[in-house]
Amino acid sequence: MNEQKLIQDAQSGNVSAMLELAEYYAEKSKGGGIDDKVGDVISMEDFNKMLQAQDEDNDQDEFKSLAYKYYRMAAEAGNAQAMTEVARRLYDGIGVEKNESESDEWYKRGAEAGEPSAMRVVAFRSNDEVEKFKWFKCSAELLEPGLNKQDSIKQTAINYACGRGTEKDIAKAEEWLAKLDEQTANSARMEISKITGESSWLKQAAETSPQAMIEMAENFVQENDFVNALKWYKKAAQKGSPDAMSLVGDIYYVGEDGIEQNYAEAFYWYSRAARRDYNMARIKCALMFYRGRGVDKNLELAFKEFDKISWTQEKFFGPFRFNSVARYYAAKMSENGEGCAEDPAETLERYKIAGGLERIQPYESPRRIPKAIYKVADAYFLGEGARQNFAKARHFYEKTFSKGDGKTPYHREAVKKLMWMYELGEGIPQNREKAAEWRDKLSTED
Amino acid sequence: MKERLIKWAQAGDGDCAYKLARIYRAEGDLQKYAKWLEKSAESKTFDAQKEYAELLVEKGKYREALAIYKDLAQTFNDEESMERVVDLYEQGQCDKYTLNFILELINKNFNDIYLMKNFGRVFAFQTLRHNELTWETLQAIERRRIAARIRKLLAD
């Protein structure tokens, strides 16, 4: 492409040249590509390389400004797509100073010029029910088939059914619902039921939707009617919902009112959910093996399962969600040599990960289990699995304290430990004043 | 390390007293084990209190053991201690009053997450509190199970 020629054309008022230039600069401003990698599993090495590339790319800001400049020129020349892009960049502060009210203006102009994605934004941001309805309906009619179109149709149907921003019209609501796939239509019916309190919508959805079946069950749970709750959970489970399977397991495990407690039955349902990679159920199964409930006690199997879950991303709750609870149990078993050989160094590493003190994936947010942080502190205090290091021990006891809520035993133990460390001054300088401060914290919590 | 633990434990550090007790237990010196465990439990070290209560049960000192379990159940919502109270009731070593106390404790505090509707629960699990919620859910299920067990015992 000839950049100079495009610039000349854009200056002379050619809108397609403006757009082409804007898109060209927008593409160039993407830099290291880290944003594109969110959700992917990448190695730490690749991650560092991308960070470096992003840091080195000093031209990024300039390209962002240029992209904004040409989008703005096209928008001012009346291009609806450019108006939306200008609005988005103003909202996020990309290549221009963040300005939410100006962004809203441009979204409105984009919507009025016929850009369906701008219509959706205006609909979501508006506080006026009539305006919301108008723009959802318009975008539902104009959008290309896809998730956004489905959502706009859903919102339009909901508004008709609830009489929000328009006259209540069940026939029209049904008409719009008919345009949706079954799953989205059912989720719309569930929402309508929630808003209007009319249970007929939920019942209709519960004819085919596992989510609605769970909702039905949970209405019975709220009323303490576990017999009917179990019936609906089982229906959802038969439809393949791992969440429902796990909840059926809970009812048998607990032995709720009207249901005979049955660990073997609970294990059966947990294991069905576990086979669908539902981590919560996998943990429950591992705990059954650990405690010998519903199955023969099998520490080796429990340890293996906790260990496996520790390294599995949470399928149901988004990427880079790892299960610190499983990690904690694996560490605890490793500490006591249950189901595996005792290995203090490995135990320490496991506790560090469970305590969120070490990351496995670059994007993983630390998930802190205070109990695990306390165990890390203990390991440094005793010199188990690592060289004895009182400074590190103190640091992690303090961390346990800061992450605890005062209701956990380890939170209190950490306070006591810090008090004694300062009192005796071994490994760290003796400081009676600080010891007294920690003693006060203890008595305040008592 | 042992010398250092003795020094700390003698100065009054309950946690070190517990760690020392465990060393003596591993070495097979059960007298010293019991001595330091008791000291640690007296200074309210959580793990030591639980282990010491078990020791008291073995010795038939049920009332003292129950006092510890009740304290731990109340202070830390500790399910294992709650469960031990129920076990002792089944063995005829605990009165209905204490059993009811545990039931009330569970009913008062711990049903929120268990009874949270799916919509809210799924949403909550997608937040950064995911792991804390997993933990709390597992605890809530255990407490519900203990409560159901108590209700059944009281009905019988």
mmCIF file of C-alpha atoms in Angstrom, chain A residues 78-425:
data_model
loop_
_atom_site.group_PDB
_atom_site.id
_atom_site.type_symbol
_atom_site.label_atom_id
_atom_site.label_comp_id
_atom_site.label_asym_id
_atom_site.label_seq_id
_atom_site.Cartn_x
_atom_site.Cartn_y
_atom_site.Cartn_z
ATOM 1 C CA GLY A 78 -20.266 11.027 8.368
ATOM 2 C CA ASN A 79 -18.984 7.428 8.369
ATOM 3 C CA ALA A 80 -20.984 5.439 10.965
ATOM 4 C CA GLN A 81 -18.382 2.707 11.452
ATOM 5 C CA ALA A 82 -15.711 5.337 12.135
ATOM 6 C CA MET A 83 -18.001 7.092 14.614
ATOM 7 C CA THR A 84 -18.245 3.872 16.614
ATOM 8 C CA GLU A 85 -14.488 3.386 16.514
ATOM 9 C CA VAL A 86 -13.917 6.986 17.666
ATOM 10 C CA ALA A 87 -16.377 6.412 20.513
ATOM 11 C CA ARG A 88 -14.620 3.195 21.555
ATOM 12 C CA ARG A 89 -11.196 4.846 21.501
ATOM 13 C CA LEU A 90 -12.444 7.825 23.481
ATOM 14 C CA TYR A 91 -13.964 5.486 26.044
ATOM 15 C CA ASP A 92 -10.795 3.400 26.463
ATOM 16 C CA GLY A 93 -8.371 6.300 25.955
ATOM 17 C CA ILE A 94 -6.615 4.735 22.962
ATOM 18 C CA GLY A 95 -4.595 7.307 21.016
ATOM 19 C CA VAL A 96 -6.590 10.102 22.616
ATOM 20 C CA GLU A 97 -7.364 11.264 26.119
ATOM 21 C CA LYS A 98 -10.147 9.265 27.778
ATOM 22 C CA ASN A 99 -13.444 11.112 27.580
ATOM 23 C CA GLU A 100 -16.560 9.148 28.464
ATOM 24 C CA SER A 101 -19.142 11.846 27.766
ATOM 25 C CA GLU A 102 -17.695 12.561 24.317
ATOM 26 C CA SER A 103 -17.583 8.798 23.753
ATOM 27 C CA ASP A 104 -21.299 8.579 24.560
ATOM 28 C CA GLU A 105 -21.998 11.357 22.049
ATOM 29 C CA TRP A 106 -20.157 9.556 19.267
ATOM 30 C CA TYR A 107 -21.870 6.250 20.075
ATOM 31 C CA LYS A 108 -25.214 8.025 19.775
ATOM 32 C CA ARG A 109 -24.199 9.596 16.472
ATOM 33 C CA GLY A 110 -23.016 6.179 15.266
ATOM 34 C CA ALA A 111 -26.302 4.577 16.310
ATOM 35 C CA GLU A 112 -28.343 7.252 14.596
ATOM 36 C CA ALA A 113 -26.220 6.839 11.469
ATOM 37 C CA GLY A 114 -27.245 3.168 11.450
ATOM 38 C CA GLU A 115 -24.279 1.333 13.017
ATOM 39 C CA PRO A 116 -25.777 -1.667 14.901
ATOM 40 C CA SER A 117 -22.830 -2.215 17.272
ATOM 41 C CA ALA A 118 -23.142 1.446 18.395
ATOM 42 C CA MET A 119 -26.861 0.874 18.930
ATOM 43 C CA ARG A 120 -26.103 -1.941 21.354
ATOM 44 C CA VAL A 121 -23.684 0.197 23.347
ATOM 45 C CA VAL A 122 -26.208 3.040 23.528
ATOM 46 C CA ALA A 123 -28.871 0.547 24.633
ATOM 47 C CA PHE A 124 -26.658 -0.877 27.376
ATOM 48 C CA ARG A 125 -25.542 2.519 28.653
ATOM 49 C CA SER A 126 -28.878 4.270 28.542
ATOM 50 C CA ASN A 127 -30.909 4.680 31.715
ATOM 51 C CA ASP A 128 -34.045 5.374 29.735
ATOM 52 C CA GLU A 129 -36.068 2.165 29.265
ATOM 53 C CA VAL A 130 -37.749 3.454 26.090
ATOM 54 C CA GLU A 131 -34.430 4.325 24.489
ATOM 55 C CA LYS A 132 -32.942 0.999 25.596
ATOM 56 C CA PHE A 133 -35.803 -0.898 23.976
ATOM 57 C CA LYS A 134 -35.593 1.146 20.761
ATOM 58 C CA TRP A 135 -31.894 0.512 20.228
ATOM 59 C CA PHE A 136 -31.963 -3.172 21.182
ATOM 60 C CA LYS A 137 -34.781 -3.716 18.724
ATOM 61 C CA CYS A 138 -33.033 -1.765 15.941
ATOM 62 C CA SER A 139 -29.759 -3.623 16.468
ATOM 63 C CA ALA A 140 -31.626 -6.943 16.565
ATOM 64 C CA GLU A 141 -33.004 -6.163 13.131
ATOM 65 C CA LEU A 142 -29.781 -4.846 11.598
ATOM 66 C CA LEU A 143 -26.973 -6.960 13.044
ATOM 67 C CA GLU A 144 -25.388 -9.775 11.094
ATOM 68 C CA PRO A 145 -26.134 -13.231 12.535
ATOM 69 C CA GLY A 146 -23.954 -13.934 15.562
ATOM 70 C CA LEU A 147 -23.833 -13.715 19.325
ATOM 71 C CA ASN A 148 -24.552 -9.984 19.475
ATOM 72 C CA LYS A 149 -27.616 -10.334 17.250
ATOM 73 C CA GLN A 150 -28.863 -13.207 19.444
ATOM 74 C CA ASP A 151 -28.405 -11.055 22.518
ATOM 75 C CA SER A 152 -30.217 -8.072 21.017
ATOM 76 C CA ILE A 153 -33.119 -10.329 20.032
ATOM 77 C CA LYS A 154 -33.140 -11.756 23.552
ATOM 78 C CA GLN A 155 -33.237 -8.274 25.106
ATOM 79 C CA THR A 156 -36.052 -7.238 22.769
ATOM 80 C CA ALA A 157 -38.080 -10.325 23.721
ATOM 81 C CA ILE A 158 -37.465 -9.699 27.424
ATOM 82 C CA ASN A 159 -38.576 -6.076 27.088
ATOM 83 C CA TYR A 160 -41.803 -7.097 25.336
ATOM 84 C CA ALA A 161 -42.517 -9.801 27.937
ATOM 85 C CA CYS A 162 -41.843 -7.488 30.878
ATOM 86 C CA GLY A 163 -43.336 -4.333 29.343
ATOM 87 C CA ARG A 164 -40.071 -2.464 29.730
ATOM 88 C CA GLY A 165 -39.751 0.570 27.490
ATOM 89 C CA THR A 166 -42.766 -0.639 25.519
ATOM 90 C CA GLU A 167 -46.276 -2.033 26.028
ATOM 91 C CA LYS A 168 -46.283 -5.542 27.455
ATOM 92 C CA ASP A 169 -46.971 -7.838 24.518
ATOM 93 C CA ILE A 170 -46.589 -11.579 25.122
ATOM 94 C CA ALA A 171 -47.372 -12.478 21.506
ATOM 95 C CA LYS A 172 -44.562 -10.229 20.263
ATOM 96 C CA ALA A 173 -42.254 -11.564 22.965
ATOM 97 C CA GLU A 174 -42.940 -15.104 21.752
ATOM 98 C CA GLU A 175 -42.396 -13.968 18.178
ATOM 99 C CA TRP A 176 -38.920 -12.661 19.059
ATOM 100 C CA LEU A 177 -38.139 -15.697 21.210
ATOM 101 C CA ALA A 178 -38.889 -17.909 18.226
ATOM 102 C CA LYS A 179 -35.977 -16.261 16.409
ATOM 103 C CA LEU A 180 -33.524 -17.483 19.047
ATOM 104 C CA ASP A 181 -31.781 -20.806 19.396
ATOM 105 C CA GLU A 182 -33.255 -22.984 22.139
ATOM 106 C CA GLN A 183 -30.566 -22.297 24.714
ATOM 107 C CA THR A 184 -30.725 -18.510 24.390
ATOM 108 C CA ALA A 185 -34.519 -18.552 24.317
ATOM 109 C CA ASN A 186 -34.576 -20.532 27.538
ATOM 110 C CA SER A 187 -32.123 -18.198 29.206
ATOM 111 C CA ALA A 188 -34.399 -15.299 28.139
ATOM 112 C CA ARG A 189 -37.411 -17.093 29.667
ATOM 113 C CA MET A 190 -35.470 -17.563 32.915
ATOM 114 C CA GLU A 191 -34.658 -13.875 32.992
ATOM 115 C CA ILE A 192 -38.273 -12.928 32.277
ATOM 116 C CA SER A 193 -39.367 -15.191 35.126
ATOM 117 C CA LYS A 194 -36.892 -13.486 37.461
ATOM 118 C CA ILE A 195 -38.010 -9.984 36.493
ATOM 119 C CA THR A 196 -41.767 -10.592 36.456
ATOM 120 C CA GLY A 197 -41.914 -13.273 39.142
ATOM 121 C CA GLU A 198 -44.103 -15.328 36.770
ATOM 122 C CA SER A 199 -43.110 -18.954 37.266
ATOM 123 C CA SER A 200 -44.755 -20.082 34.002
ATOM 124 C CA TRP A 201 -41.743 -18.762 32.044
ATOM 125 C CA LEU A 202 -39.330 -20.763 34.176
ATOM 126 C CA LYS A 203 -41.467 -23.888 33.884
ATOM 127 C CA GLN A 204 -41.511 -23.525 30.128
ATOM 128 C CA ALA A 205 -37.728 -23.197 30.052
ATOM 129 C CA ALA A 206 -37.369 -26.141 32.416
ATOM 130 C CA GLU A 207 -38.965 -28.424 29.854
ATOM 131 C CA THR A 208 -35.653 -28.587 28.009
ATOM 132 C CA SER A 209 -33.023 -26.421 29.711
ATOM 133 C CA PRO A 210 -30.805 -27.959 32.418
ATOM 134 C CA GLN A 211 -30.084 -24.501 33.800
ATOM 135 C CA ALA A 212 -33.786 -23.852 34.249
ATOM 136 C CA MET A 213 -34.189 -27.277 35.857
ATOM 137 C CA ILE A 214 -31.473 -26.334 38.356
ATOM 138 C CA GLU A 215 -33.281 -23.047 38.969
ATOM 139 C CA MET A 216 -36.508 -24.986 39.636
ATOM 140 C CA ALA A 217 -34.635 -27.265 42.037
ATOM 141 C CA GLU A 218 -33.134 -24.311 43.828
ATOM 142 C CA ASN A 219 -36.514 -22.724 44.352
ATOM 143 C CA PHE A 220 -37.424 -25.920 46.218
ATOM 144 C CA VAL A 221 -34.146 -25.805 48.173
ATOM 145 C CA GLN A 222 -35.075 -22.327 49.389
ATOM 146 C CA GLU A 223 -38.335 -23.803 50.664
ATOM 147 C CA ASN A 224 -36.477 -26.698 52.307
ATOM 148 C CA ASP A 225 -38.272 -29.154 50.013
ATOM 149 C CA PHE A 226 -35.341 -31.380 49.158
ATOM 150 C CA VAL A 227 -37.444 -34.215 47.743
ATOM 151 C CA ASN A 228 -38.637 -32.034 44.872
ATOM 152 C CA ALA A 229 -35.275 -30.304 44.620
ATOM 153 C CA LEU A 230 -33.626 -33.686 44.124
ATOM 154 C CA LYS A 231 -36.159 -34.566 41.423
ATOM 155 C CA TRP A 232 -35.280 -31.429 39.413
ATOM 156 C CA TYR A 233 -31.537 -31.708 39.992
ATOM 157 C CA LYS A 234 -31.706 -35.277 38.694
ATOM 158 C CA LYS A 235 -33.602 -34.127 35.593
ATOM 159 C CA ALA A 236 -30.850 -31.591 34.916
ATOM 160 C CA ALA A 237 -28.208 -34.233 35.588
ATOM 161 C CA GLN A 238 -29.832 -36.521 33.045
ATOM 162 C CA LYS A 239 -29.434 -33.701 30.544
ATOM 163 C CA GLY A 240 -25.706 -33.848 31.196
ATOM 164 C CA SER A 241 -25.220 -30.925 33.599
ATOM 165 C CA PRO A 242 -22.157 -31.646 35.778
ATOM 166 C CA ASP A 243 -23.207 -28.910 38.185
ATOM 167 C CA ALA A 244 -26.528 -30.697 38.753
ATOM 168 C CA MET A 245 -24.783 -34.061 39.189
ATOM 169 C CA SER A 246 -22.554 -32.569 41.840
ATOM 170 C CA LEU A 247 -25.568 -31.007 43.599
ATOM 171 C CA VAL A 248 -27.412 -34.351 43.588
ATOM 172 C CA GLY A 249 -24.299 -35.780 45.214
ATOM 173 C CA ASP A 250 -24.427 -33.027 47.861
ATOM 174 C CA ILE A 251 -28.002 -33.868 48.810
ATOM 175 C CA TYR A 252 -27.143 -37.543 49.323
ATOM 176 C CA TYR A 253 -23.888 -36.658 51.079
ATOM 177 C CA VAL A 254 -25.610 -34.326 53.527
ATOM 178 C CA GLY A 255 -28.759 -36.429 53.969
ATOM 179 C CA GLU A 256 -31.089 -33.439 53.752
ATOM 180 C CA ASP A 257 -34.636 -33.531 55.155
ATOM 181 C CA GLY A 258 -36.622 -36.370 53.596
ATOM 182 C CA ILE A 259 -33.547 -37.873 51.901
ATOM 183 C CA GLU A 260 -31.665 -40.772 53.446
ATOM 184 C CA GLN A 261 -27.945 -40.044 53.736
ATOM 185 C CA ASN A 262 -26.035 -42.264 51.333
ATOM 186 C CA TYR A 263 -22.310 -41.775 50.817
ATOM 187 C CA ALA A 264 -22.092 -44.424 48.098
ATOM 188 C CA GLU A 265 -24.846 -42.692 46.120
ATOM 189 C CA ALA A 266 -23.147 -39.330 46.706
ATOM 190 C CA PHE A 267 -19.875 -40.732 45.401
ATOM 191 C CA TYR A 268 -21.646 -42.111 42.327
ATOM 192 C CA TRP A 269 -23.022 -38.664 41.422
ATOM 193 C CA TYR A 270 -19.799 -36.828 42.242
ATOM 194 C CA SER A 271 -17.832 -39.224 40.068
ATOM 195 C CA ARG A 272 -20.274 -38.729 37.180
ATOM 196 C CA ALA A 273 -19.682 -34.968 37.384
ATOM 197 C CA ALA A 274 -15.947 -35.517 37.858
ATOM 198 C CA ARG A 275 -15.795 -37.480 34.623
ATOM 199 C CA ARG A 276 -16.955 -34.291 32.905
ATOM 200 C CA ASP A 277 -13.907 -32.446 34.275
ATOM 201 C CA TYR A 278 -15.938 -30.572 36.856
ATOM 202 C CA ASN A 279 -13.209 -29.728 39.336
ATOM 203 C CA MET A 280 -15.462 -29.138 42.319
ATOM 204 C CA ALA A 281 -16.811 -32.684 41.934
ATOM 205 C CA ARG A 282 -13.305 -34.042 41.386
ATOM 206 C CA ILE A 283 -12.262 -32.497 44.694
ATOM 207 C CA LYS A 284 -15.323 -33.998 46.394
ATOM 208 C CA CYS A 285 -14.433 -37.447 44.979
ATOM 209 C CA ALA A 286 -10.840 -37.088 46.141
ATOM 210 C CA LEU A 287 -12.093 -36.118 49.596
ATOM 211 C CA MET A 288 -14.303 -39.220 49.657
ATOM 212 C CA PHE A 289 -11.212 -41.353 48.980
ATOM 213 C CA TYR A 290 -9.279 -39.353 51.571
ATOM 214 C CA ARG A 291 -11.928 -39.854 54.254
ATOM 215 C CA GLY A 292 -13.071 -43.298 53.121
ATOM 216 C CA ARG A 293 -16.696 -42.264 52.724
ATOM 217 C CA GLY A 294 -18.813 -44.119 50.181
ATOM 218 C CA VAL A 295 -15.649 -45.852 48.941
ATOM 219 C CA ASP A 296 -12.745 -47.663 50.569
ATOM 220 C CA LYS A 297 -10.217 -45.219 51.977
ATOM 221 C CA ASN A 298 -7.451 -44.871 49.398
ATOM 222 C CA LEU A 299 -4.855 -42.222 50.181
ATOM 223 C CA GLU A 300 -2.738 -42.935 47.099
ATOM 224 C CA LEU A 301 -5.694 -42.329 44.829
ATOM 225 C CA ALA A 302 -6.772 -39.244 46.792
ATOM 226 C CA PHE A 303 -3.276 -37.767 46.524
ATOM 227 C CA LYS A 304 -3.021 -38.530 42.813
ATOM 228 C CA GLU A 305 -6.385 -36.892 42.194
ATOM 229 C CA PHE A 306 -5.585 -33.752 44.234
ATOM 230 C CA ASP A 307 -2.272 -33.524 42.430
ATOM 231 C CA LYS A 308 -3.920 -33.867 39.030
ATOM 232 C CA ILE A 309 -6.550 -31.218 39.825
ATOM 233 C CA SER A 310 -3.794 -28.904 41.066
ATOM 234 C CA TRP A 311 -2.424 -28.649 37.550
ATOM 235 C CA THR A 312 -5.703 -28.467 35.672
ATOM 236 C CA GLN A 313 -7.188 -25.179 34.613
ATOM 237 C CA GLU A 314 -10.738 -24.575 35.758
ATOM 238 C CA LYS A 315 -12.793 -25.465 32.704
ATOM 239 C CA PHE A 316 -16.010 -23.998 34.013
ATOM 240 C CA PHE A 317 -14.774 -20.783 35.571
ATOM 241 C CA GLY A 318 -12.521 -19.323 32.924
ATOM 242 C CA PRO A 319 -8.884 -19.670 31.892
ATOM 243 C CA PHE A 320 -5.966 -19.346 34.282
ATOM 244 C CA ARG A 321 -8.122 -20.374 37.204
ATOM 245 C CA PHE A 322 -6.301 -23.071 39.091
ATOM 246 C CA ASN A 323 -7.580 -24.805 42.112
ATOM 247 C CA SER A 324 -5.670 -23.796 45.215
ATOM 248 C CA VAL A 325 -7.882 -25.980 47.393
ATOM 249 C CA ALA A 326 -6.698 -29.121 45.596
ATOM 250 C CA ARG A 327 -3.172 -27.755 45.799
ATOM 251 C CA TYR A 328 -3.557 -27.269 49.520
ATOM 252 C CA TYR A 329 -4.775 -30.828 50.073
ATOM 253 C CA ALA A 330 -1.961 -32.236 47.906
ATOM 254 C CA ALA A 331 0.523 -30.241 49.995
ATOM 255 C CA LYS A 332 -1.052 -31.354 53.263
ATOM 256 C CA MET A 333 -0.902 -35.017 52.211
ATOM 257 C CA SER A 334 2.681 -34.601 51.032
ATOM 258 C CA GLU A 335 3.557 -33.023 54.407
ATOM 259 C CA ASN A 336 2.163 -36.007 56.308
ATOM 260 C CA GLY A 337 3.384 -38.603 53.828
ATOM 261 C CA GLU A 338 -0.208 -39.649 53.140
ATOM 262 C CA GLY A 339 -0.534 -41.468 49.836
ATOM 263 C CA CYS A 340 2.954 -40.376 48.841
ATOM 264 C CA ALA A 341 6.473 -40.267 50.199
ATOM 265 C CA GLU A 342 7.237 -37.490 52.696
ATOM 266 C CA ASP A 343 9.188 -34.800 50.898
ATOM 267 C CA PRO A 344 9.640 -31.517 52.787
ATOM 268 C CA ALA A 345 11.091 -29.644 49.807
ATOM 269 C CA GLU A 346 8.225 -30.639 47.543
ATOM 270 C CA THR A 347 5.721 -29.930 50.310
ATOM 271 C CA LEU A 348 7.100 -26.403 50.628
ATOM 272 C CA GLU A 349 6.800 -25.821 46.884
ATOM 273 C CA ARG A 350 3.212 -27.083 46.934
ATOM 274 C CA TYR A 351 2.274 -24.834 49.845
ATOM 275 C CA LYS A 352 3.891 -21.866 48.082
ATOM 276 C CA ILE A 353 1.712 -22.443 45.038
ATOM 277 C CA ALA A 354 -1.432 -23.060 47.094
ATOM 278 C CA GLY A 355 -0.713 -19.884 49.031
ATOM 279 C CA GLY A 356 -0.482 -17.918 45.786
ATOM 280 C CA LEU A 357 3.160 -17.109 46.456
ATOM 281 C CA GLU A 358 4.302 -18.548 43.137
ATOM 282 C CA ARG A 359 2.669 -18.358 39.761
ATOM 283 C CA ILE A 360 2.537 -21.214 37.303
ATOM 284 C CA GLN A 361 1.180 -19.363 34.304
ATOM 285 C CA PRO A 362 2.080 -15.786 33.436
ATOM 286 C CA TYR A 363 -1.535 -14.638 33.563
ATOM 287 C CA GLU A 364 -2.523 -16.620 36.594
ATOM 288 C CA SER A 365 -3.665 -14.406 39.417
ATOM 289 C CA PRO A 366 -2.443 -15.593 42.770
ATOM 290 C CA ARG A 367 -5.150 -17.425 44.701
ATOM 291 C CA ARG A 368 -4.263 -17.198 48.304
ATOM 292 C CA ILE A 369 -5.093 -19.831 50.864
ATOM 293 C CA PRO A 370 -3.850 -18.241 54.124
ATOM 294 C CA LYS A 371 -3.427 -21.658 55.736
ATOM 295 C CA ALA A 372 -0.901 -22.526 53.002
ATOM 296 C CA ILE A 373 1.023 -19.280 53.548
ATOM 297 C CA TYR A 374 1.238 -20.138 57.242
ATOM 298 C CA LYS A 375 2.695 -23.529 56.339
ATOM 299 C CA VAL A 376 5.322 -21.827 54.153
ATOM 300 C CA ALA A 377 6.262 -19.592 57.074
ATOM 301 C CA ASP A 378 6.490 -22.650 59.295
ATOM 302 C CA ALA A 379 8.768 -24.425 56.835
ATOM 303 C CA TYR A 380 11.224 -21.509 56.919
ATOM 304 C CA PHE A 381 10.897 -21.269 60.684
ATOM 305 C CA LEU A 382 11.739 -24.940 61.191
ATOM 306 C CA GLY A 383 14.076 -25.251 58.214
ATOM 307 C CA GLU A 384 11.992 -28.029 56.702
ATOM 308 C CA GLY A 385 12.287 -28.273 52.934
ATOM 309 C CA ALA A 386 14.412 -25.140 52.841
ATOM 310 C CA ARG A 387 17.244 -23.546 54.778
ATOM 311 C CA GLN A 388 16.070 -22.111 58.057
ATOM 312 C CA ASN A 389 15.369 -18.428 57.499
ATOM 313 C CA PHE A 390 13.717 -16.408 60.240
ATOM 314 C CA ALA A 391 13.416 -13.274 58.130
ATOM 315 C CA LYS A 392 11.435 -15.195 55.518
ATOM 316 C CA ALA A 393 9.434 -16.930 58.239
ATOM 317 C CA ARG A 394 8.527 -13.548 59.727
ATOM 318 C CA HIS A 395 7.603 -12.211 56.284
ATOM 319 C CA PHE A 396 5.220 -15.106 55.601
ATOM 320 C CA TYR A 397 3.704 -15.061 59.107
ATOM 321 C CA GLU A 398 2.958 -11.391 58.472
ATOM 322 C CA LYS A 399 1.437 -12.291 55.118
ATOM 323 C CA THR A 400 -0.752 -14.937 56.770
ATOM 324 C CA PHE A 401 -1.912 -12.290 59.207
ATOM 325 C CA SER A 402 -2.712 -9.787 56.461
ATOM 326 C CA LYS A 403 -4.666 -12.360 54.418
ATOM 327 C CA GLY A 404 -6.617 -13.843 57.282
ATOM 328 C CA ASP A 405 -9.950 -12.638 58.557
ATOM 329 C CA GLY A 406 -9.350 -13.226 62.255
ATOM 330 C CA LYS A 407 -11.725 -16.175 62.202
ATOM 331 C CA THR A 408 -9.196 -18.740 61.019
ATOM 332 C CA PRO A 409 -6.940 -20.521 63.491
ATOM 333 C CA TYR A 410 -3.814 -19.938 61.395
ATOM 334 C CA HIS A 411 -4.413 -16.220 61.367
ATOM 335 C CA ARG A 412 -4.247 -16.268 65.171
ATOM 336 C CA GLU A 413 -1.294 -18.639 65.212
ATOM 337 C CA ALA A 414 0.608 -16.245 62.939
ATOM 338 C CA VAL A 415 -0.024 -13.367 65.347
ATOM 339 C CA LYS A 416 1.234 -15.461 68.266
ATOM 340 C CA LYS A 417 4.297 -16.539 66.326
ATOM 341 C CA LEU A 418 5.206 -12.957 65.446
ATOM 342 C CA MET A 419 4.745 -11.929 69.050
ATOM 343 C CA TRP A 420 7.185 -14.617 70.194
ATOM 344 C CA MET A 421 9.689 -13.924 67.455
ATOM 345 C CA TYR A 422 9.999 -10.313 68.565
ATOM 346 C CA GLU A 423 9.842 -11.254 72.224
ATOM 347 C CA LEU A 424 12.725 -13.739 72.079
ATOM 348 C CA GLY A 425 14.595 -11.939 69.319
#
